[in-house]
Every structure is written in structure tokens, then in C-alpha cells.
Amino acid sequence: MDDSSNSSDSSDSSNSILSPCSSPSSSELTWKRGRSSSSSQTYESDDSCTSLVKCPRFCEDHVSEWDISKLESFGIIYDDKATELADLYESALKDLYLVLGIKHLAELWTKLLKIKEILVESTKKCMQSLDVDEEFSDIDSLSPFAVVKETEKCLQAIAKIKDEMAANGSTSSFDNLSWHLFSFWHTAILEYVEYYSDLIREWSSHGKLGVEGEFCQLLVFFSRLFLLNSMSGDASPEVRMTLDGVDTTSVPDLRYKLQGECTHFKTNPSLMTVTVGEVKKWTLAQDEKTTTGFNIRNMKFTGQSVESLLGRHGGELLLEWKKSALQDTNLGIICVKNMIIFTCLKLDREHLSNLAHGHPMEDEKSIIRYSRPYNILVRKDREEIMDTMFHLGLLCRIKSLHFLQDKAFLHCFL
């Protein structure tokens, strides 16, 4: 993971507001968010607070303590229904494309899109055996023996793909750029399969699903398949923003960062902000499994209230907006065990100024749009999000390949 990023608009956590109930440190928040392997440290009821220390409202200066009513008091609300993923990220991808300056490198981008298609199909072939029941709420439905057989099939498919790539390597159609991205993908899919199989065997031996830290790590390995590198939120200083005169801080669970130096930014910006819920169990009604039938506020959780999760994620999208690689937009993911929901907050600067100075919101609203939930362990859901995630991953990796800084390096791929 890339942990070299250091936010210029963040200050040292020791400068946080001191009060009779001061905000917890980032390390304390990490422990409270369930990254420990002990399930006894997670929440036990839907009535639980979003922090193990209950604070009065006047010291709610960390978004981990927010609920949805706190978020809405700042004029930020969740849409009343889900948006198709392609529509949700369409404008954001166009913005990122322009911000990176790739519009002058049309030939390169055409080549990258061709590589993306190869990687999408390769991933489908390799992972089609890794498919669990659509609900996946009962570990008893999984057989360790079946997992071993599934893993073997997956590894055989990966080896076959590697041989095919090696054969293509002798042709001019498979150049250095293709090999660079394929090598990253090949390592990532092997790591994901290994972690996935070990995790399910461990769950089966204990007779229950794992803690949130394990699902967070599963998402990390899953993201690498799509050329995305994530870093832990507490790997860099807390992000700070003044809201209504209060110094407010945020430490998301994960960030997806652009790689390498970006001339448009003082620091390495974020592409996505990830919030992992401390949820023991979740359920969706049948009509909520489609985009048109899903309202994020109607989710049913055991172990954490929906209001606290949505409030925290919305607060993180708001504060991380300052670090976003996009223009006036911040992308996000809510991870609930093996389910992920893509989110998008578009915020104008006038609204942000009003928030900072405590001006009345009146009718001013910013909407958090979101996708329906996708189960990353279910083939149908997984394959539906592949194209978008590879698109994001390629845009993230443009800088790490130094295409814009080194013309000689660029020409060896064109």
C-alpha cells in the first residue's frame, strides 16, 4: 500500500480540540471500529453509540460520532433511491479523465481500454468458481471441501491465463505496458484467492462469519484485482475541517489513492473513501436487490444502526472532499461484510463556505447518490461491477506509470 501521502490540509492529531470529552485518537478509533480480531469488541445492539465513549453533542467533533440527523443538519442528505452504477460514476470518471490531463493522450487511453477488456474477461474466467449463495448469511452453507475444490479450479484457470499471456508476449500486440498491468493483476488475483480460501476455511472451523477487520482486508485484496491500491485511513494524519465553528476530524477505514506525483495537487489525492460497518448480520428484501427497489435508509442491520453508519460515511465523504482527485465530487464505498455500496457526493463551494461559517442552510442541500448493494462473493454482482472498477484502477495507475512526466517512457508503449 502507498502510505507516503501526507495531507497538507491536515494537521497533527495532537492539535484536536480539548474538552471534558475530547475526540478519541485515530488509534483508539481503529480499535473501536472492529479491526481487532476479537468479536467481543464490536457492537452488540442496534442502539449502540458510534463510539464506545458516549459524548454530549457539544463535543461531537469527529465524524465517527455522527448519525444521519447530524449529517442532515449540515444540508447533506442521501437520495431516496439508488442510481445505476454506470450513471452514478459516469460524470465522475469524465472529470477524473480531464483532471489527469489524459485528453491529450487519446492513443494511450485507447490502448488501456483494450487492456481493460482483456483483464475483465480474464478475471471472469478465473473467478467463476468462487461463487457463494446469494444471501451468504449462514456459514453452515459452506463446505471446507467445496472451498478447496473451488480454489483449485480458480488456480488452474489463472495458470491457463498466464500461459496464454506468455504465448501472446511474443507478438507485438502484447507490449511492455500490457505486461506491466498483467503482472500486477496476476499477483493480485493469486493473493485474493489465497486470502479468500483461507478466510472461509477459518470461518467454517469456527462455525461463524468473521469480524469486520477481516471483511475490510477482503475488500483490500479484492480491490487490487482492479489495479487499485488502498491505504488505511489512519496511515496519514486526520483530515480536518471547520464546521459551524467546530474543528471536525475524520479517519476513514480505507482510501484509494492516485499513484505517484500529481502536478495538479499539493499532495497525492484520494479517489475513493471507504467506510466499513461494524455489522454482525444484514438482510435485504427481495425487491431491494434491484436499483429501482433500493433505498439505503431501509437496510436492516444487526450490530450497528443504519443511522450511525450512514452518518459516519456521509461525514467522511464531506471531510475527504478536500482531498478528492475530482472536481467538487468525492466518491466512496460503504462496506458491510461482503456487501459494498458505491456512493458519490457532489458539493458546491458555496455550500461548503456556509458549512464552515455556520450560515443557515435554508433550502441548500447536497445529495449523496448511491448504487444498490453488490455482494462481491456472488458472481453475478461481482461481474456487474468489474468494468467500472477496472476503469477506476486504470485511471489511478496512470500517474504511477509516469506517462505524463516522461515522454520517452510514454513512447515505448505507443
Coordinates of C-alpha atoms in Angstrom, one line a residue, residues 78-82 294-296 367 370:
Y78 CA -29.0 10.6 1.0
D79 CA -31.0 10.2 -2.2
D80 CA -34.4 8.5 -1.8
K81 CA -33.5 5.7 -4.3
A82 CA -30.4 4.1 -5.8
F294 CA -33.3 0.0 -3.0
N295 CA -33.4 2.9 -0.5
I296 CA -30.2 2.9 1.6
I367 CA -27.2 14.9 -2.3
Y370 CA -25.5 5.6 -4.2

